[in-house]
């Protein structure tokens, strides 16, 4: 297998089969090409069929994968009310980018590299997933609403799309149910209110993993170390 790879890149092109040259190489190495071809032929579409469009229209969350122009990857989570991802036609979907932490990692990646991967998983009803891979572009809210007046205003106070991401579908295929857990939704009356638009880190559980505290401690240790080093240098100069 190593002879087929040069500096992390597959040395040969493998035609027009779906998927990457790397996955085709691994299929040959692990003798799964026939099984993979059956999946490609039966499950991988270049559009959203009616059942896929219905599935997308009722989702409340998805996972988004993107990469910058160097291939450095990022994965993140997006959520909203049912229908926040809208199917414009069989080859196009669109979703809003709400106010976040200000980093803009995914949108920054899309600005450099339009290729994205979306994974929607229904944990509560059908226990199935849908992959959508495609090319994305960023649109202003005013631009989207001018071309698609049927999109209703967002009903949640404090929640408004800063931008929209339009994805042209290149691949759409199933994620099987075998290892997807079956979850139950908490009744609405038991859910905590969502503070859309807040910058209060406590209300956002902004330091759940203690990163800010660790960073602060690290800064304090760095300051103490620097002071000690300075003091030692001063002492050596005296003596």
PDB file of C-alpha atoms in Angstrom:
ATOM      1  CA  UNK A   1       0.000   0.000   0.000  1.00  0.00           C
ATOM      2  CA  UNK A   2       2.816   2.413   0.802  1.00  0.00           C
ATOM      3  CA  UNK A   3       3.966   2.406  -2.819  1.00  0.00           C
ATOM      4  CA  UNK A   4       0.614   3.901  -3.835  1.00  0.00           C
ATOM      5  CA  UNK A   5       1.061   6.927  -1.563  1.00  0.00           C
ATOM      6  CA  UNK A   6       3.468   9.819  -2.009  1.00  0.00           C
ATOM      7  CA  UNK A   7       3.875  12.223   0.919  1.00  0.00           C
ATOM      8  CA  UNK A   8       0.351  11.552   2.160  1.00  0.00           C
ATOM      9  CA  UNK A   9      -1.225  11.849  -1.291  1.00  0.00           C
ATOM     10  CA  UNK A  10      -2.531   8.997  -3.385  1.00  0.00           C
ATOM     11  CA  UNK A  11      -0.291   8.711  -6.436  1.00  0.00           C
ATOM     12  CA  UNK A  12      -2.934   7.653  -8.956  1.00  0.00           C
ATOM     13  CA  UNK A  13      -6.383   8.879  -9.927  1.00  0.00           C
ATOM     14  CA  UNK A  14      -9.141   6.312  -9.632  1.00  0.00           C
ATOM     15  CA  UNK A  15     -11.791   7.603 -12.016  1.00  0.00           C
ATOM     16  CA  UNK A  16     -15.214   9.049 -11.321  1.00  0.00           C
ATOM     17  CA  UNK A  17     -16.422   6.799  -8.523  1.00  0.00           C
ATOM     18  CA  UNK A  18     -17.872   8.680  -5.537  1.00  0.00           C
ATOM     19  CA  UNK A  19     -15.486   9.279  -2.674  1.00  0.00           C
ATOM     20  CA  UNK A  20     -11.845  10.216  -2.388  1.00  0.00           C
ATOM     21  CA  UNK A  21      -8.786   8.550  -3.860  1.00  0.00           C
ATOM     22  CA  UNK A  22      -7.720   7.786  -0.301  1.00  0.00           C
ATOM     23  CA  UNK A  23     -10.861   5.840   0.525  1.00  0.00           C
ATOM     24  CA  UNK A  24     -10.585   3.923  -2.759  1.00  0.00           C
ATOM     25  CA  UNK A  25      -7.016   3.017  -1.824  1.00  0.00           C
ATOM     26  CA  UNK A  26      -8.110   1.757   1.582  1.00  0.00           C
ATOM     27  CA  UNK A  27     -10.928  -0.241  -0.013  1.00  0.00           C
ATOM     28  CA  UNK A  28      -8.416  -2.041  -2.201  1.00  0.00           C
ATOM     29  CA  UNK A  29      -6.073  -2.601   0.720  1.00  0.00           C
ATOM     30  CA  UNK A  30      -8.826  -4.015   2.947  1.00  0.00           C
ATOM     31  CA  UNK A  31     -10.689  -5.782   0.130  1.00  0.00           C
ATOM     32  CA  UNK A  32     -13.944  -3.843   0.555  1.00  0.00           C
ATOM     33  CA  UNK A  33     -14.225  -2.405  -2.981  1.00  0.00           C
ATOM     34  CA  UNK A  34     -17.190  -4.569  -3.960  1.00  0.00           C
ATOM     35  CA  UNK A  35     -19.083  -3.669  -0.779  1.00  0.00           C
ATOM     36  CA  UNK A  36     -18.235   0.023  -1.229  1.00  0.00           C
ATOM     37  CA  UNK A  37     -19.386  -0.002  -4.860  1.00  0.00           C
ATOM     38  CA  UNK A  38     -22.708  -1.482  -3.798  1.00  0.00           C
ATOM     39  CA  UNK A  39     -23.136   1.366  -1.287  1.00  0.00           C
ATOM     40  CA  UNK A  40     -22.136   3.989  -3.870  1.00  0.00           C
ATOM     41  CA  UNK A  41     -24.574   2.549  -6.426  1.00  0.00           C
ATOM     42  CA  UNK A  42     -27.521   2.145  -4.073  1.00  0.00           C
ATOM     43  CA  UNK A  43     -27.195   4.943  -1.517  1.00  0.00           C
ATOM     44  CA  UNK A  44     -25.085   7.901  -2.725  1.00  0.00           C
ATOM     45  CA  UNK A  45     -27.104  10.554  -4.567  1.00  0.00           C
ATOM     46  CA  UNK A  46     -26.054  13.892  -6.048  1.00  0.00           C
ATOM     47  CA  UNK A  47     -29.281  15.526  -4.836  1.00  0.00           C
ATOM     48  CA  UNK A  48     -31.834  15.374  -2.034  1.00  0.00           C
ATOM     49  CA  UNK A  49     -34.688  13.042  -2.897  1.00  0.00           C
ATOM     50  CA  UNK A  50     -38.189  13.681  -1.461  1.00  0.00           C
ATOM     51  CA  UNK A  51     -37.623  11.588   1.672  1.00  0.00           C
ATOM     52  CA  UNK A  52     -34.311  13.350   2.342  1.00  0.00           C
ATOM     53  CA  UNK A  53     -35.938  16.769   1.886  1.00  0.00           C
ATOM     54  CA  UNK A  54     -38.668  15.846   4.373  1.00  0.00           C
ATOM     55  CA  UNK A  55     -36.023  14.610   6.823  1.00  0.00           C
ATOM     56  CA  UNK A  56     -33.983  17.844   6.573  1.00  0.00           C
ATOM     57  CA  UNK A  57     -37.070  20.026   7.040  1.00  0.00           C
ATOM     58  CA  UNK A  58     -37.808  18.674  10.516  1.00  0.00           C
ATOM     59  CA  UNK A  59     -34.296  18.594  11.958  1.00  0.00           C
ATOM     60  CA  UNK A  60     -33.369  20.781  14.945  1.00  0.00           C
ATOM     61  CA  UNK A  61     -29.596  20.264  14.826  1.00  0.00           C
ATOM     62  CA  UNK A  62     -26.683  19.090  12.736  1.00  0.00           C
ATOM     63  CA  UNK A  63     -22.917  18.684  12.838  1.00  0.00           C
ATOM     64  CA  UNK A  64     -20.812  20.704  10.411  1.00  0.00           C
ATOM     65  CA  UNK A  65     -17.312  19.850   9.154  1.00  0.00           C
ATOM     66  CA  UNK A  66     -15.156  22.400   7.344  1.00  0.00           C
ATOM     67  CA  UNK A  67     -11.481  23.039   6.630  1.00  0.00           C
ATOM     68  CA  UNK A  68      -9.348  26.023   5.715  1.00  0.00           C
ATOM     69  CA  UNK A  69      -7.293  26.277   2.534  1.00  0.00           C
ATOM     70  CA  UNK A  70      -4.473  24.264   4.142  1.00  0.00           C
ATOM     71  CA  UNK A  71      -6.813  21.424   5.061  1.00  0.00           C
ATOM     72  CA  UNK A  72      -6.839  22.193   8.807  1.00  0.00           C
ATOM     73  CA  UNK A  73     -10.182  20.801   9.966  1.00  0.00           C
ATOM     74  CA  UNK A  74     -12.920  21.987  12.291  1.00  0.00           C
ATOM     75  CA  UNK A  75     -16.175  20.362  13.331  1.00  0.00           C
ATOM     76  CA  UNK A  76     -19.002  22.108  15.117  1.00  0.00           C
ATOM     77  CA  UNK A  77     -22.660  21.901  16.077  1.00  0.00           C
ATOM     78  CA  UNK A  78     -25.588  23.948  14.799  1.00  0.00           C
ATOM     79  CA  UNK A  79     -29.136  24.048  16.195  1.00  0.00           C
ATOM     80  CA  UNK A  80     -32.391  25.881  15.777  1.00  0.00           C
ATOM     81  CA  UNK A  81     -36.131  25.320  15.612  1.00  0.00           C
ATOM     82  CA  UNK A  82     -37.472  22.606  13.278  1.00  0.00           C
ATOM     83  CA  UNK A  83     -37.059  23.896   9.746  1.00  0.00           C
ATOM     84  CA  UNK A  84     -34.132  26.193  10.500  1.00  0.00           C
ATOM     85  CA  UNK A  85     -32.347  24.308   7.704  1.00  0.00           C
ATOM     86  CA  UNK A  86     -34.415  25.044   4.630  1.00  0.00           C
ATOM     87  CA  UNK A  87     -34.393  23.034   1.416  1.00  0.00           C
ATOM     88  CA  UNK A  88     -34.654  25.451  -1.516  1.00  0.00           C
ATOM     89  CA  UNK A  89     -34.651  22.701  -4.132  1.00  0.00           C
ATOM     90  CA  UNK A  90     -33.278  19.183  -4.585  1.00  0.00           C
ATOM     91  CA  UNK A  91     -29.711  20.456  -4.917  1.00  0.00           C
ATOM     92  CA  UNK A  92     -29.711  23.420  -2.532  1.00  0.00           C
ATOM     93  CA  UNK A  93     -30.188  23.925   1.183  1.00  0.00           C
ATOM     94  CA  UNK A  94     -29.612  26.964   3.355  1.00  0.00           C
ATOM     95  CA  UNK A  95     -29.222  27.593   7.081  1.00  0.00           C
ATOM     96  CA  UNK A  96     -28.719  30.678   9.273  1.00  0.00           C
ATOM     97  CA  UNK A  97     -25.589  31.551  11.221  1.00  0.00           C
ATOM     98  CA  UNK A  98     -26.688  33.030  14.531  1.00  0.00           C
ATOM     99  CA  UNK A  99     -24.706  35.127  16.970  1.00  0.00           C
ATOM    100  CA  UNK A 100     -21.938  33.048  18.569  1.00  0.00           C
ATOM    101  CA  UNK A 101     -18.637  33.528  20.368  1.00  0.00           C
ATOM    102  CA  UNK A 102     -17.296  35.848  17.680  1.00  0.00           C
ATOM    103  CA  UNK A 103     -14.574  33.452  16.472  1.00  0.00           C
ATOM    104  CA  UNK A 104     -16.304  32.684  13.133  1.00  0.00           C
ATOM    105  CA  UNK A 105     -14.263  29.492  12.639  1.00  0.00           C
ATOM    106  CA  UNK A 106     -16.663  27.733  10.263  1.00  0.00           C
ATOM    107  CA  UNK A 107     -17.480  30.821   8.234  1.00  0.00           C
ATOM    108  CA  UNK A 108     -13.792  31.677   8.059  1.00  0.00           C
ATOM    109  CA  UNK A 109     -13.074  28.210   6.721  1.00  0.00           C
ATOM    110  CA  UNK A 110     -15.856  28.515   4.140  1.00  0.00           C
ATOM    111  CA  UNK A 111     -14.424  31.851   3.027  1.00  0.00           C
ATOM    112  CA  UNK A 112     -11.154  30.011   2.240  1.00  0.00           C
ATOM    113  CA  UNK A 113     -12.476  26.592   1.225  1.00  0.00           C
ATOM    114  CA  UNK A 114     -16.111  26.064   0.197  1.00  0.00           C
ATOM    115  CA  UNK A 115     -16.209  22.303   0.781  1.00  0.00           C
ATOM    116  CA  UNK A 116     -18.360  21.319   3.777  1.00  0.00           C
ATOM    117  CA  UNK A 117     -19.777  18.147   5.270  1.00  0.00           C
ATOM    118  CA  UNK A 118     -23.097  18.127   7.136  1.00  0.00           C
ATOM    119  CA  UNK A 119     -24.309  15.264   9.303  1.00  0.00           C
ATOM    120  CA  UNK A 120     -27.899  15.292  10.552  1.00  0.00           C
ATOM    121  CA  UNK A 121     -28.851  12.630  13.074  1.00  0.00           C
ATOM    122  CA  UNK A 122     -32.385  11.897  14.252  1.00  0.00           C
ATOM    123  CA  UNK A 123     -31.862  10.467  17.738  1.00  0.00           C
ATOM    124  CA  UNK A 124     -35.516  10.522  18.831  1.00  0.00           C
ATOM    125  CA  UNK A 125     -37.827   9.341  16.052  1.00  0.00           C
ATOM    126  CA  UNK A 126     -36.312   7.398  13.169  1.00  0.00           C
ATOM    127  CA  UNK A 127     -32.828   6.890  14.690  1.00  0.00           C
ATOM    128  CA  UNK A 128     -31.122   7.464  11.351  1.00  0.00           C
ATOM    129  CA  UNK A 129     -28.632   9.920   9.897  1.00  0.00           C
ATOM    130  CA  UNK A 130     -28.133  11.829   6.668  1.00  0.00           C
ATOM    131  CA  UNK A 131     -24.803  13.018   5.250  1.00  0.00           C
ATOM    132  CA  UNK A 132     -24.803  16.000   2.906  1.00  0.00           C
ATOM    133  CA  UNK A 133     -21.519  17.028   1.303  1.00  0.00           C
ATOM    134  CA  UNK A 134     -21.279  20.049  -0.929  1.00  0.00           C
ATOM    135  CA  UNK A 135     -19.982  23.509  -1.723  1.00  0.00           C
ATOM    136  CA  UNK A 136     -20.985  26.414   0.496  1.00  0.00           C
ATOM    137  CA  UNK A 137     -21.170  30.155   0.096  1.00  0.00           C
ATOM    138  CA  UNK A 138     -21.976  32.948   2.565  1.00  0.00           C
ATOM    139  CA  UNK A 139     -24.932  35.266   2.008  1.00  0.00           C
ATOM    140  CA  UNK A 140     -26.209  38.355   3.826  1.00  0.00           C
ATOM    141  CA  UNK A 141     -29.570  38.090   5.584  1.00  0.00           C
ATOM    142  CA  UNK A 142     -31.008  40.915   3.448  1.00  0.00           C
ATOM    143  CA  UNK A 143     -29.880  39.155   0.274  1.00  0.00           C
ATOM    144  CA  UNK A 144     -31.484  35.871   1.274  1.00  0.00           C
ATOM    145  CA  UNK A 145     -34.790  37.479   2.245  1.00  0.00           C
ATOM    146  CA  UNK A 146     -34.893  39.516  -0.952  1.00  0.00           C
ATOM    147  CA  UNK A 147     -34.650  36.330  -3.032  1.00  0.00           C
ATOM    148  CA  UNK A 148     -36.691  34.129  -0.676  1.00  0.00           C
ATOM    149  CA  UNK A 149     -39.475  36.219   0.903  1.00  0.00           C
ATOM    150  CA  UNK A 150     -41.211  33.002   1.958  1.00  0.00           C
ATOM    151  CA  UNK A 151     -38.666  32.599   4.785  1.00  0.00           C
ATOM    152  CA  UNK A 152     -40.518  33.868   7.887  1.00  0.00           C
ATOM    153  CA  UNK A 153     -38.978  36.249  10.454  1.00  0.00           C
ATOM    154  CA  UNK A 154     -37.325  34.451  13.343  1.00  0.00           C
ATOM    155  CA  UNK A 155     -39.851  34.277  16.220  1.00  0.00           C
ATOM    156  CA  UNK A 156     -37.306  33.976  19.051  1.00  0.00           C
ATOM    157  CA  UNK A 157     -36.403  37.243  20.845  1.00  0.00           C
ATOM    158  CA  UNK A 158     -32.711  38.066  20.450  1.00  0.00           C
ATOM    159  CA  UNK A 159     -32.145  35.532  17.675  1.00  0.00           C
ATOM    160  CA  UNK A 160     -31.436  36.829  14.189  1.00  0.00           C
ATOM    161  CA  UNK A 161     -29.339  35.447  11.363  1.00  0.00           C
ATOM    162  CA  UNK A 162     -26.060  37.319  10.963  1.00  0.00           C
ATOM    163  CA  UNK A 163     -25.358  35.455   7.730  1.00  0.00           C
ATOM    164  CA  UNK A 164     -26.742  32.473   5.846  1.00  0.00           C
ATOM    165  CA  UNK A 165     -24.828  29.518   4.446  1.00  0.00           C
ATOM    166  CA  UNK A 166     -26.094  28.170   1.136  1.00  0.00           C
ATOM    167  CA  UNK A 167     -24.925  24.646   0.298  1.00  0.00           C
ATOM    168  CA  UNK A 168     -25.006  23.169  -3.194  1.00  0.00           C
ATOM    169  CA  UNK A 169     -25.431  19.422  -2.711  1.00  0.00           C
ATOM    170  CA  UNK A 170     -22.813  17.169  -4.276  1.00  0.00           C
ATOM    171  CA  UNK A 171     -23.395  13.982  -2.255  1.00  0.00           C
ATOM    172  CA  UNK A 172     -26.255  12.852  -0.035  1.00  0.00           C
ATOM    173  CA  UNK A 173     -26.320   9.465   1.655  1.00  0.00           C
ATOM    174  CA  UNK A 174     -27.553   7.585   4.683  1.00  0.00           C
ATOM    175  CA  UNK A 175     -25.838   7.077   8.045  1.00  0.00           C
ATOM    176  CA  UNK A 176     -27.136   3.732   9.256  1.00  0.00           C
ATOM    177  CA  UNK A 177     -28.959   3.254  12.544  1.00  0.00           C
ATOM    178  CA  UNK A 178     -26.752   0.475  13.925  1.00  0.00           C
ATOM    179  CA  UNK A 179     -24.886   2.541  16.531  1.00  0.00           C
ATOM    180  CA  UNK A 180     -27.154   5.603  16.865  1.00  0.00           C
ATOM    181  CA  UNK A 181     -28.545   5.793  20.423  1.00  0.00           C
ATOM    182  CA  UNK A 182     -32.279   6.251  20.911  1.00  0.00           C
ATOM    183  CA  UNK A 183     -32.839   9.398  22.979  1.00  0.00           C
ATOM    184  CA  UNK A 184     -35.949  11.079  24.367  1.00  0.00           C
ATOM    185  CA  UNK A 185     -36.695  14.784  24.242  1.00  0.00           C
ATOM    186  CA  UNK A 186     -37.295  16.597  27.517  1.00  0.00           C
ATOM    187  CA  UNK A 187     -40.838  18.058  27.642  1.00  0.00           C
ATOM    188  CA  UNK A 188     -40.876  21.807  26.845  1.00  0.00           C
ATOM    189  CA  UNK A 189     -41.958  22.783  30.368  1.00  0.00           C
ATOM    190  CA  UNK A 190     -38.857  21.093  31.802  1.00  0.00           C
ATOM    191  CA  UNK A 191     -36.353  22.768  29.498  1.00  0.00           C
ATOM    192  CA  UNK A 192     -34.275  25.753  30.586  1.00  0.00           C
ATOM    193  CA  UNK A 193     -34.931  28.944  28.632  1.00  0.00           C
ATOM    194  CA  UNK A 194     -32.427  29.722  25.903  1.00  0.00           C
ATOM    195  CA  UNK A 195     -30.734  33.097  26.263  1.00  0.00           C
ATOM    196  CA  UNK A 196     -30.333  33.974  22.595  1.00  0.00           C
ATOM    197  CA  UNK A 197     -27.910  36.845  22.081  1.00  0.00           C
ATOM    198  CA  UNK A 198     -26.433  36.842  25.573  1.00  0.00           C
ATOM    199  CA  UNK A 199     -22.754  37.499  26.246  1.00  0.00           C
ATOM    200  CA  UNK A 200     -22.968  36.414  29.891  1.00  0.00           C
ATOM    201  CA  UNK A 201     -20.523  33.503  30.054  1.00  0.00           C
ATOM    202  CA  UNK A 202     -22.266  32.047  33.120  1.00  0.00           C
ATOM    203  CA  UNK A 203     -25.608  31.883  31.311  1.00  0.00           C
ATOM    204  CA  UNK A 204     -23.846  30.264  28.363  1.00  0.00           C
ATOM    205  CA  UNK A 205     -21.948  27.809  30.617  1.00  0.00           C
ATOM    206  CA  UNK A 206     -18.950  29.406  28.959  1.00  0.00           C
ATOM    207  CA  UNK A 207     -16.267  27.857  31.208  1.00  0.00           C
ATOM    208  CA  UNK A 208     -17.801  24.435  31.805  1.00  0.00           C
ATOM    209  CA  UNK A 209     -14.446  22.742  31.163  1.00  0.00           C
ATOM    210  CA  UNK A 210     -12.435  25.182  33.283  1.00  0.00           C
ATOM    211  CA  UNK A 211     -10.340  26.465  30.373  1.00  0.00           C
ATOM    212  CA  UNK A 212     -10.523  30.116  31.415  1.00  0.00           C
ATOM    213  CA  UNK A 213      -9.542  29.253  34.979  1.00  0.00           C
ATOM    214  CA  UNK A 214      -6.636  27.153  33.741  1.00  0.00           C
ATOM    215  CA  UNK A 215      -5.532  29.925  31.391  1.00  0.00           C
ATOM    216  CA  UNK A 216      -5.708  32.425  34.242  1.00  0.00           C
ATOM    217  CA  UNK A 217      -3.679  30.120  36.503  1.00  0.00           C
ATOM    218  CA  UNK A 218      -1.176  29.577  33.738  1.00  0.00           C
ATOM    219  CA  UNK A 219      -0.785  33.332  33.336  1.00  0.00           C
ATOM    220  CA  UNK A 220      -0.256  33.675  37.076  1.00  0.00           C
ATOM    221  CA  UNK A 221       2.368  30.910  37.075  1.00  0.00           C
ATOM    222  CA  UNK A 222       4.085  32.544  34.087  1.00  0.00           C
ATOM    223  CA  UNK A 223       4.151  35.868  35.942  1.00  0.00           C
ATOM    224  CA  UNK A 224       5.545  34.232  39.083  1.00  0.00           C
ATOM    225  CA  UNK A 225       8.189  32.409  37.054  1.00  0.00           C
ATOM    226  CA  UNK A 226       9.176  35.590  35.262  1.00  0.00           C
ATOM    227  CA  UNK A 227       9.482  37.416  38.580  1.00  0.00           C
ATOM    228  CA  UNK A 228      11.610  34.642  40.043  1.00  0.00           C
ATOM    229  CA  UNK A 229      13.843  34.626  36.957  1.00  0.00           C
ATOM    230  CA  UNK A 230      14.283  38.381  37.176  1.00  0.00           C
ATOM    231  CA  UNK A 231      15.064  38.167  40.863  1.00  0.00           C
ATOM    232  CA  UNK A 232      17.620  35.409  40.300  1.00  0.00           C
ATOM    233  CA  UNK A 233      19.265  37.405  37.546  1.00  0.00           C
ATOM    234  CA  UNK A 234      19.432  40.442  39.804  1.00  0.00           C
ATOM    235  CA  UNK A 235      20.954  38.354  42.581  1.00  0.00           C
ATOM    236  CA  UNK A 236      23.597  36.926  40.263  1.00  0.00           C
ATOM    237  CA  UNK A 237      24.470  40.421  39.133  1.00  0.00           C
ATOM    238  CA  UNK A 238      24.893  41.524  42.748  1.00  0.00           C
ATOM    239  CA  UNK A 239      27.218  38.670  43.546  1.00  0.00           C
TER     240      UNK A 239
END
